[in-house]
Amino acid sequence: MRVGAVIVAAGRGRRFGDERPKQFVDLGGAPVLAWSVRAFAAHPEVERVVVVLSPARAAARPAWLPEGVTVVPGGVARADSVRAGVGALAEEIEVVLVHDGARPFPSAALISRVIGSAGRGPVIPVIGIEDTVKRVDGRGRVAETVPREDLRRVQTPQGFPREVLARTHALGDGAAWAEHDAASLTDDAMLCERLGIEVATVEGEPSNLKITTPRDLAVARWMVESGVIPGRK
């Protein structure tokens, strides 16, 4: 299989509380996004890497991006950015990995697990939930305790046969997105679900954290400084 990766980094990261989008803040001497890009650029099974940036940032290619990485401008919604990234991949690419640029630590083993399953159909990495989960009503009262045995937290990279990903986005331009606004689609697996396409899972990694808040960044910096993420600088 010929594999390409699309790293989505066009968002503004409003929840992070910094003027810079979270994917561009410093992490161990390099932007968060640089760590994400290097993980895929260094992987022996990934043939092409496309980074999707905001139009303004895409117009001035960051100097720290490795040679051979393609940069394209994204759209208003995440789905628009994914579609732009997939469109920049060579036609020969058969499997597409879609990754969030705010996740700096996907291991080579995790990327390989996703690739190993993605040739057969859509696949997402997941990890279990350890905390008790409760559903709360509009008044802030506990409505019920939700069994956590079947609940999982979802990570990226998510893998797709290219024709499946292209088909879901083409269909999504029509009725599927009319019912569920594109802006609320937080990952591509959601669109597959809405269109009745089965999505498999592989084991994710706790270290593959997403940087959403300053606390997440502090944890990521500790992981780098303490050597929890060895040889990844």
GROMACS .gro file of N, CA and C in nm, residues 70-203:
model
  402
   70THR      N    1   0.442   1.887   0.177
   70THR     CA    2   0.358   1.978   0.100
   70THR      C    3   0.271   2.061   0.194
   71VAL      N    4   0.256   2.189   0.165
   71VAL     CA    5   0.172   2.279   0.244
   71VAL      C    6   0.057   2.329   0.157
   72VAL      N    7  -0.065   2.320   0.210
   72VAL     CA    8  -0.182   2.372   0.138
   72VAL      C    9  -0.268   2.454   0.233
   73PRO      N   10  -0.343   2.551   0.181
   73PRO     CA   11  -0.434   2.629   0.266
   73PRO      C   12  -0.560   2.550   0.299
   74GLY      N   13  -0.608   2.567   0.421
   74GLY     CA   14  -0.729   2.498   0.463
   74GLY      C   15  -0.853   2.578   0.439
   75GLY      N   16  -0.967   2.525   0.487
   75GLY     CA   17  -1.095   2.592   0.467
   75GLY      C   18  -1.153   2.641   0.598
   76VAL      N   19  -1.280   2.677   0.594
   76VAL     CA   20  -1.349   2.731   0.711
   76VAL      C   21  -1.369   2.622   0.816
   77ALA      N   22  -1.417   2.507   0.775
   77ALA     CA   23  -1.442   2.395   0.865
   77ALA      C   24  -1.331   2.291   0.853
   78ARG      N   25  -1.317   2.208   0.956
   78ARG     CA   26  -1.215   2.104   0.954
   78ARG      C   27  -1.231   2.013   0.833
   79ALA      N   28  -1.354   1.978   0.801
   79ALA     CA   29  -1.377   1.891   0.687
   79ALA      C   30  -1.325   1.952   0.557
   80ASP      N   31  -1.337   2.084   0.543
   80ASP     CA   32  -1.284   2.151   0.424
   80ASP      C   33  -1.133   2.137   0.418
   81SER      N   34  -1.068   2.147   0.532
   81SER     CA   35  -0.922   2.136   0.537
   81SER      C   36  -0.877   1.994   0.504
   82VAL      N   37  -0.947   1.894   0.555
   82VAL     CA   38  -0.913   1.756   0.524
   82VAL      C   39  -0.927   1.732   0.374
   83ARG      N   40  -1.035   1.781   0.318
   83ARG     CA   41  -1.056   1.762   0.174
   83ARG      C   42  -0.945   1.829   0.093
   84ALA      N   43  -0.900   1.946   0.135
   84ALA     CA   44  -0.790   2.014   0.066
   84ALA      C   45  -0.661   1.933   0.076
   85GLY      N   46  -0.637   1.876   0.193
   85GLY     CA   47  -0.516   1.797   0.211
   85GLY      C   48  -0.516   1.670   0.128
   86VAL      N   49  -0.629   1.602   0.125
   86VAL     CA   50  -0.639   1.479   0.045
   86VAL      C   51  -0.621   1.511  -0.103
   87GLY      N   52  -0.676   1.624  -0.146
   87GLY     CA   53  -0.663   1.663  -0.286
   87GLY      C   54  -0.521   1.691  -0.328
   88ALA      N   55  -0.433   1.721  -0.231
   88ALA     CA   56  -0.293   1.750  -0.263
   88ALA      C   57  -0.207   1.625  -0.270
   89LEU      N   58  -0.262   1.511  -0.232
   89LEU     CA   59  -0.187   1.386  -0.239
   89LEU      C   60  -0.187   1.331  -0.382
   90ALA      N   61  -0.079   1.267  -0.420
   90ALA     CA   62  -0.071   1.205  -0.552
   90ALA      C   63  -0.181   1.100  -0.568
   91GLU      N   64  -0.227   1.081  -0.690
   91GLU     CA   65  -0.335   0.986  -0.716
   91GLU      C   66  -0.298   0.844  -0.676
   92GLU      N   67  -0.169   0.815  -0.672
   92GLU     CA   68  -0.122   0.679  -0.643
   92GLU      C   69  -0.138   0.642  -0.496
   93ILE      N   70  -0.159   0.741  -0.410
   93ILE     CA   71  -0.174   0.714  -0.267
   93ILE      C   72  -0.303   0.637  -0.243
   94GLU      N   73  -0.292   0.523  -0.176
   94GLU     CA   74  -0.407   0.435  -0.155
   94GLU      C   75  -0.468   0.446  -0.016
   95VAL      N   76  -0.386   0.478   0.082
   95VAL     CA   77  -0.431   0.490   0.222
   95VAL      C   78  -0.396   0.629   0.272
   96VAL      N   79  -0.492   0.694   0.338
   96VAL     CA   80  -0.470   0.828   0.390
   96VAL      C   81  -0.483   0.827   0.542
   97LEU      N   82  -0.382   0.881   0.608
   97LEU     CA   83  -0.387   0.902   0.752
   97LEU      C   84  -0.420   1.049   0.778
   98VAL      N   85  -0.518   1.075   0.863
   98VAL     CA   86  -0.555   1.212   0.897
   98VAL      C   87  -0.520   1.234   1.043
   99HIS      N   88  -0.436   1.336   1.068
   99HIS     CA   89  -0.385   1.359   1.203
   99HIS      C   90  -0.405   1.503   1.245
  100ASP      N   91  -0.431   1.522   1.373
  100ASP     CA   92  -0.448   1.655   1.432
  100ASP      C   93  -0.311   1.712   1.464
  101GLY      N   94  -0.278   1.829   1.410
  101GLY     CA   95  -0.148   1.889   1.432
  101GLY      C   96  -0.121   1.927   1.576
  102ALA      N   97  -0.222   1.924   1.662
  102ALA     CA   98  -0.203   1.954   1.805
  102ALA      C   99  -0.171   1.829   1.886
  103ARG      N  100  -0.151   1.715   1.818
  103ARG     CA  101  -0.105   1.593   1.886
  103ARG      C  102   0.040   1.570   1.845
  104PRO      N  103   0.136   1.609   1.929
  104PRO     CA  104   0.276   1.605   1.888
  104PRO      C  105   0.345   1.470   1.902
  105PHE      N  106   0.285   1.374   1.971
  105PHE     CA  107   0.360   1.253   2.006
  105PHE      C  108   0.303   1.122   1.952
  106PRO      N  109   0.256   1.113   1.829
  106PRO     CA  110   0.215   0.982   1.778
  106PRO      C  111   0.340   0.897   1.757
  107SER      N  112   0.345   0.780   1.818
  107SER     CA  113   0.464   0.696   1.804
  107SER      C  114   0.465   0.626   1.669
  108ALA      N  115   0.582   0.579   1.629
  108ALA     CA  116   0.593   0.502   1.505
  108ALA      C  117   0.509   0.376   1.513
  109ALA      N  118   0.504   0.315   1.633
  109ALA     CA  119   0.425   0.193   1.650
  109ALA      C  120   0.277   0.219   1.632
  110LEU      N  121   0.228   0.332   1.683
  110LEU     CA  122   0.087   0.367   1.666
  110LEU      C  123   0.056   0.392   1.519
  111ILE      N  124   0.141   0.467   1.451
  111ILE     CA  125   0.120   0.494   1.308
  111ILE      C  126   0.116   0.363   1.232
  112SER      N  127   0.204   0.270   1.266
  112SER     CA  128   0.207   0.140   1.197
  112SER      C  129   0.080   0.060   1.224
  113ARG      N  130   0.028   0.066   1.347
  113ARG     CA  131  -0.096  -0.006   1.377
  113ARG      C  132  -0.212   0.046   1.293
  114VAL      N  133  -0.219   0.178   1.281
  114VAL     CA  134  -0.328   0.236   1.202
  114VAL      C  135  -0.312   0.197   1.055
  115ILE      N  136  -0.191   0.207   1.003
  115ILE     CA  137  -0.168   0.169   0.863
  115ILE      C  138  -0.205   0.023   0.840
  116GLY      N  139  -0.168  -0.064   0.934
  116GLY     CA  140  -0.193  -0.206   0.919
  116GLY      C  141  -0.339  -0.242   0.906
  117SER      N  142  -0.427  -0.159   0.963
  117SER     CA  143  -0.570  -0.186   0.957
  117SER      C  144  -0.642  -0.105   0.850
  118ALA      N  145  -0.585   0.011   0.813
  118ALA     CA  146  -0.656   0.105   0.726
  118ALA      C  147  -0.675   0.053   0.583
  119GLY      N  148  -0.595  -0.042   0.540
  119GLY     CA  149  -0.615  -0.097   0.407
  119GLY      C  150  -0.745  -0.173   0.392
  120ARG      N  151  -0.800  -0.217   0.507
  120ARG     CA  152  -0.926  -0.294   0.505
  120ARG      C  153  -1.048  -0.207   0.527
  121GLY      N  154  -1.027  -0.083   0.574
  121GLY     CA  155  -1.140   0.005   0.601
  121GLY      C  156  -1.102   0.111   0.702
  122PRO      N  157  -1.192   0.206   0.729
  122PRO     CA  158  -1.162   0.312   0.824
  122PRO      C  159  -1.126   0.258   0.961
  123VAL      N  160  -1.029   0.322   1.026
  123VAL     CA  161  -0.984   0.277   1.158
  123VAL      C  162  -0.942   0.398   1.241
  124ILE      N  163  -0.972   0.392   1.370
  124ILE     CA  164  -0.934   0.501   1.461
  124ILE      C  165  -0.866   0.442   1.584
  125PRO      N  166  -0.765   0.512   1.640
  125PRO     CA  167  -0.705   0.466   1.766
  125PRO      C  168  -0.787   0.515   1.884
  126VAL      N  169  -0.804   0.430   1.983
  126VAL     CA  170  -0.887   0.464   2.099
  126VAL      C  171  -0.818   0.418   2.227
  127ILE      N  172  -0.853   0.484   2.338
  127ILE     CA  173  -0.809   0.439   2.470
  127ILE      C  174  -0.929   0.438   2.563
  128GLY      N  175  -0.923   0.354   2.664
  128GLY     CA  176  -1.035   0.337   2.754
  128GLY      C  177  -1.053   0.457   2.848
  129ILE      N  178  -1.168   0.460   2.914
  129ILE     CA  179  -1.200   0.564   3.011
  129ILE      C  180  -1.195   0.504   3.150
  130GLU      N  181  -1.113   0.563   3.236
  130GLU     CA  182  -1.096   0.510   3.371
  130GLU      C  183  -1.193   0.573   3.471
  131ASP      N  184  -1.231   0.699   3.448
  131ASP     CA  185  -1.319   0.768   3.543
  131ASP      C  186  -1.463   0.720   3.530
  132THR      N  187  -1.539   0.735   3.637
  132THR     CA  188  -1.682   0.715   3.630
  132THR      C  189  -1.743   0.827   3.546
  133VAL      N  190  -1.836   0.793   3.459
  133VAL     CA  191  -1.896   0.890   3.367
  133VAL      C  192  -2.045   0.906   3.401
  134LYS      N  193  -2.088   1.031   3.417
  134LYS     CA  194  -2.228   1.058   3.446
  134LYS      C  195  -2.286   1.155   3.344
  135ARG      N  196  -2.411   1.132   3.308
  135ARG     CA  197  -2.482   1.225   3.222
  135ARG      C  198  -2.554   1.327   3.311
  136VAL      N  199  -2.539   1.457   3.276
  136VAL     CA  200  -2.596   1.564   3.357
  136VAL      C  201  -2.704   1.637   3.277
  137ASP      N  202  -2.813   1.673   3.342
  137ASP     CA  203  -2.921   1.741   3.272
  137ASP      C  204  -2.895   1.891   3.263
  138GLY      N  205  -2.991   1.964   3.207
  138GLY     CA  206  -2.974   2.107   3.185
  138GLY      C  207  -2.966   2.188   3.312
  139ARG      N  208  -3.005   2.133   3.426
  139ARG     CA  209  -2.997   2.203   3.554
  139ARG      C  210  -2.869   2.169   3.632
  140GLY      N  211  -2.783   2.089   3.570
  140GLY     CA  212  -2.660   2.049   3.638
  140GLY      C  213  -2.679   1.935   3.735
  141ARG      N  214  -2.792   1.864   3.724
  141ARG     CA  215  -2.820   1.750   3.811
  141ARG      C  216  -2.781   1.619   3.739
  142VAL      N  217  -2.738   1.521   3.816
  142VAL     CA  218  -2.702   1.392   3.759
  142VAL      C  219  -2.827   1.322   3.708
  143ALA      N  220  -2.826   1.288   3.580
  143ALA     CA  221  -2.939   1.217   3.520
  143ALA      C  222  -2.918   1.066   3.524
  144GLU      N  223  -2.794   1.023   3.503
  144GLU     CA  224  -2.765   0.879   3.506
  144GLU      C  225  -2.614   0.858   3.505
  145THR      N  226  -2.574   0.739   3.549
  145THR     CA  227  -2.435   0.696   3.536
  145THR      C  228  -2.424   0.615   3.408
  146VAL      N  229  -2.330   0.653   3.323
  146VAL     CA  230  -2.315   0.589   3.192
  146VAL      C  231  -2.214   0.476   3.204
  147PRO      N  232  -2.251   0.353   3.167
  147PRO     CA  233  -2.153   0.242   3.172
  147PRO      C  234  -2.032   0.276   3.085
  148ARG      N  235  -1.913   0.264   3.144
  148ARG     CA  236  -1.793   0.307   3.071
  148ARG      C  237  -1.725   0.193   2.994
  149GLU      N  238  -1.774   0.070   3.011
  149GLU     CA  239  -1.709  -0.044   2.948
  149GLU      C  240  -1.702  -0.031   2.796
  150ASP      N  241  -1.805   0.029   2.737
  150ASP     CA  242  -1.810   0.041   2.591
  150ASP      C  243  -1.771   0.180   2.542
  151LEU      N  244  -1.724   0.267   2.633
  151LEU     CA  245  -1.686   0.403   2.594
  151LEU      C  246  -1.535   0.411   2.572
  152ARG      N  247  -1.495   0.489   2.474
  152ARG     CA  248  -1.354   0.507   2.443
  152ARG      C  249  -1.326   0.653   2.408
  153ARG      N  250  -1.207   0.700   2.439
  153ARG     CA  251  -1.160   0.830   2.393
  153ARG      C  252  -1.088   0.810   2.260
  154VAL      N  253  -1.116   0.897   2.166
  154VAL     CA  254  -1.066   0.880   2.029
  154VAL      C  255  -0.944   0.968   2.006
  155GLN      N  256  -0.846   0.914   1.933
  155GLN     CA  257  -0.725   0.986   1.899
  155GLN      C  258  -0.707   0.991   1.748
  156THR      N  259  -0.600   1.054   1.706
  156THR     CA  260  -0.554   1.047   1.568
  156THR      C  261  -0.407   1.001   1.574
  157PRO      N  262  -0.353   0.946   1.464
  157PRO     CA  263  -0.406   0.950   1.328
  157PRO      C  264  -0.519   0.849   1.306
  158GLN      N  265  -0.613   0.889   1.223
  158GLN     CA  266  -0.719   0.800   1.178
  158GLN      C  267  -0.687   0.761   1.034
  159GLY      N  268  -0.709   0.634   1.002
  159GLY     CA  269  -0.671   0.584   0.870
  159GLY      C  270  -0.790   0.545   0.786
  160PHE      N  271  -0.778   0.568   0.654
  160PHE     CA  272  -0.888   0.540   0.561
  160PHE      C  273  -0.834   0.493   0.427
  161PRO      N  274  -0.898   0.394   0.365
  161PRO     CA  275  -0.871   0.375   0.223
  161PRO      C  276  -0.907   0.504   0.151
  162ARG      N  277  -0.824   0.547   0.059
  162ARG     CA  278  -0.847   0.678  -0.001
  162ARG      C  279  -0.984   0.689  -0.066
  163GLU      N  280  -1.028   0.583  -0.133
  163GLU     CA  281  -1.156   0.591  -0.204
  163GLU      C  282  -1.271   0.606  -0.106
  164VAL      N  283  -1.258   0.548   0.014
  164VAL     CA  284  -1.363   0.562   0.115
  164VAL      C  285  -1.366   0.706   0.166
  165LEU      N  286  -1.249   0.761   0.196
  165LEU     CA  287  -1.243   0.898   0.246
  165LEU      C  288  -1.296   0.996   0.142
  166ALA      N  289  -1.257   0.977   0.016
  166ALA     CA  290  -1.305   1.065  -0.090
  166ALA      C  291  -1.456   1.053  -0.107
  167ARG      N  292  -1.507   0.931  -0.096
  167ARG     CA  293  -1.651   0.908  -0.114
  167ARG      C  294  -1.731   0.971  -0.001
  168THR      N  295  -1.682   0.959   0.124
  168THR     CA  296  -1.756   1.016   0.235
  168THR      C  297  -1.759   1.169   0.226
  169HIS      N  298  -1.650   1.229   0.181
  169HIS     CA  299  -1.650   1.374   0.170
  169HIS      C  300  -1.736   1.421   0.054
  170ALA      N  301  -1.740   1.344  -0.053
  170ALA     CA  302  -1.826   1.379  -0.166
  170ALA      C  303  -1.973   1.370  -0.125
  171LEU      N  304  -2.007   1.263  -0.054
  171LEU     CA  305  -2.145   1.248  -0.007
  171LEU      C  306  -2.177   1.351   0.100
  172GLY      N  307  -2.076   1.383   0.180
  172GLY     CA  308  -2.097   1.480   0.287
  172GLY      C  309  -2.133   1.617   0.237
  173ASP      N  310  -2.096   1.648   0.113
  173ASP     CA  311  -2.134   1.778   0.057
  173ASP      C  312  -2.284   1.787   0.036
  174GLY      N  313  -2.351   1.670   0.042
  174GLY     CA  314  -2.495   1.669   0.017
  174GLY      C  315  -2.575   1.650   0.144
  175ALA      N  316  -2.663   1.548   0.142
  175ALA     CA  317  -2.760   1.532   0.249
  175ALA      C  318  -2.699   1.507   0.386
  176ALA      N  319  -2.587   1.434   0.391
  176ALA     CA  320  -2.531   1.399   0.522
  176ALA      C  321  -2.492   1.522   0.602
  177TRP      N  322  -2.438   1.622   0.537
  177TRP     CA  323  -2.399   1.743   0.607
  177TRP      C  324  -2.517   1.838   0.623
  178ALA      N  325  -2.618   1.821   0.544
  178ALA     CA  326  -2.737   1.905   0.562
  178ALA      C  327  -2.800   1.876   0.697
  179GLU      N  328  -2.791   1.749   0.741
  179GLU     CA  329  -2.848   1.710   0.869
  179GLU      C  330  -2.754   1.740   0.985
  180HIS      N  331  -2.627   1.744   0.959
  180HIS     CA  332  -2.528   1.759   1.065
  180HIS      C  333  -2.424   1.858   1.015
  181ASP      N  334  -2.431   1.982   1.060
  181ASP     CA  335  -2.348   2.088   1.008
  181ASP      C  336  -2.201   2.050   1.006
  182ALA      N  337  -2.131   2.082   0.897
  182ALA     CA  338  -1.992   2.043   0.879
  182ALA      C  339  -1.904   2.092   0.992
  183ALA      N  340  -1.934   2.207   1.049
  183ALA     CA  341  -1.850   2.263   1.154
  183ALA      C  342  -1.851   2.177   1.280
  184SER      N  343  -1.954   2.095   1.298
  184SER     CA  344  -1.963   2.013   1.418
  184SER      C  345  -1.902   1.875   1.399
  185LEU      N  346  -1.853   1.846   1.280
  185LEU     CA  347  -1.787   1.718   1.256
  185LEU      C  348  -1.644   1.727   1.306
  186THR      N  349  -1.617   1.666   1.421
  186THR     CA  350  -1.485   1.680   1.483
  186THR      C  351  -1.383   1.580   1.431
  187ASP      N  352  -1.427   1.477   1.361
  187ASP     CA  353  -1.333   1.388   1.294
  187ASP      C  354  -1.401   1.322   1.175
  188ASP      N  355  -1.321   1.259   1.091
  188ASP     CA  356  -1.375   1.199   0.969
  188ASP      C  357  -1.452   1.072   0.998
  189ALA      N  358  -1.421   1.007   1.110
  189ALA     CA  359  -1.496   0.888   1.146
  189ALA      C  360  -1.643   0.919   1.168
  190MET      N  361  -1.675   1.039   1.217
  190MET     CA  362  -1.815   1.077   1.238
  190MET      C  363  -1.893   1.075   1.109
  191LEU      N  364  -1.830   1.121   1.001
  191LEU     CA  365  -1.899   1.122   0.873
  191LEU      C  366  -1.919   0.979   0.823
  192CYS      N  367  -1.818   0.893   0.845
  192CYS     CA  368  -1.834   0.752   0.808
  192CYS      C  369  -1.951   0.691   0.884
  193GLU      N  370  -1.961   0.721   1.013
  193GLU     CA  371  -2.071   0.668   1.093
  193GLU      C  372  -2.206   0.710   1.038
  194ARG      N  373  -2.218   0.838   1.003
  194ARG     CA  374  -2.345   0.890   0.955
  194ARG      C  375  -2.385   0.827   0.822
  195LEU      N  376  -2.284   0.784   0.746
  195LEU     CA  377  -2.311   0.725   0.616
  195LEU      C  378  -2.317   0.573   0.622
  196GLY      N  379  -2.313   0.518   0.743
  196GLY     CA  380  -2.327   0.374   0.760
  196GLY      C  381  -2.203   0.294   0.725
  197ILE      N  382  -2.086   0.356   0.727
  197ILE     CA  383  -1.961   0.287   0.696
  197ILE      C  384  -1.896   0.243   0.827
  198GLU      N  385  -1.867   0.116   0.839
  198GLU     CA  386  -1.812   0.062   0.962
  198GLU      C  387  -1.672   0.117   0.990
  199VAL      N  388  -1.648   0.152   1.114
  199VAL     CA  389  -1.518   0.206   1.156
  199VAL      C  390  -1.458   0.112   1.260
  200ALA      N  391  -1.339   0.061   1.234
  200ALA     CA  392  -1.270  -0.028   1.327
  200ALA      C  393  -1.186   0.055   1.425
  201THR      N  394  -1.133  -0.012   1.527
  201THR     CA  395  -1.047   0.056   1.624
  201THR      C  396  -0.917  -0.022   1.643
  202VAL      N  397  -0.812   0.052   1.679
  202VAL     CA  398  -0.688  -0.008   1.727
  202VAL      C  399  -0.652   0.060   1.858
  203GLU      N  400  -0.560   0.001   1.932
  203GLU     CA  401  -0.522   0.055   2.060
  203GLU      C  402  -0.445   0.185   2.044
   0.00000   0.00000   0.00000
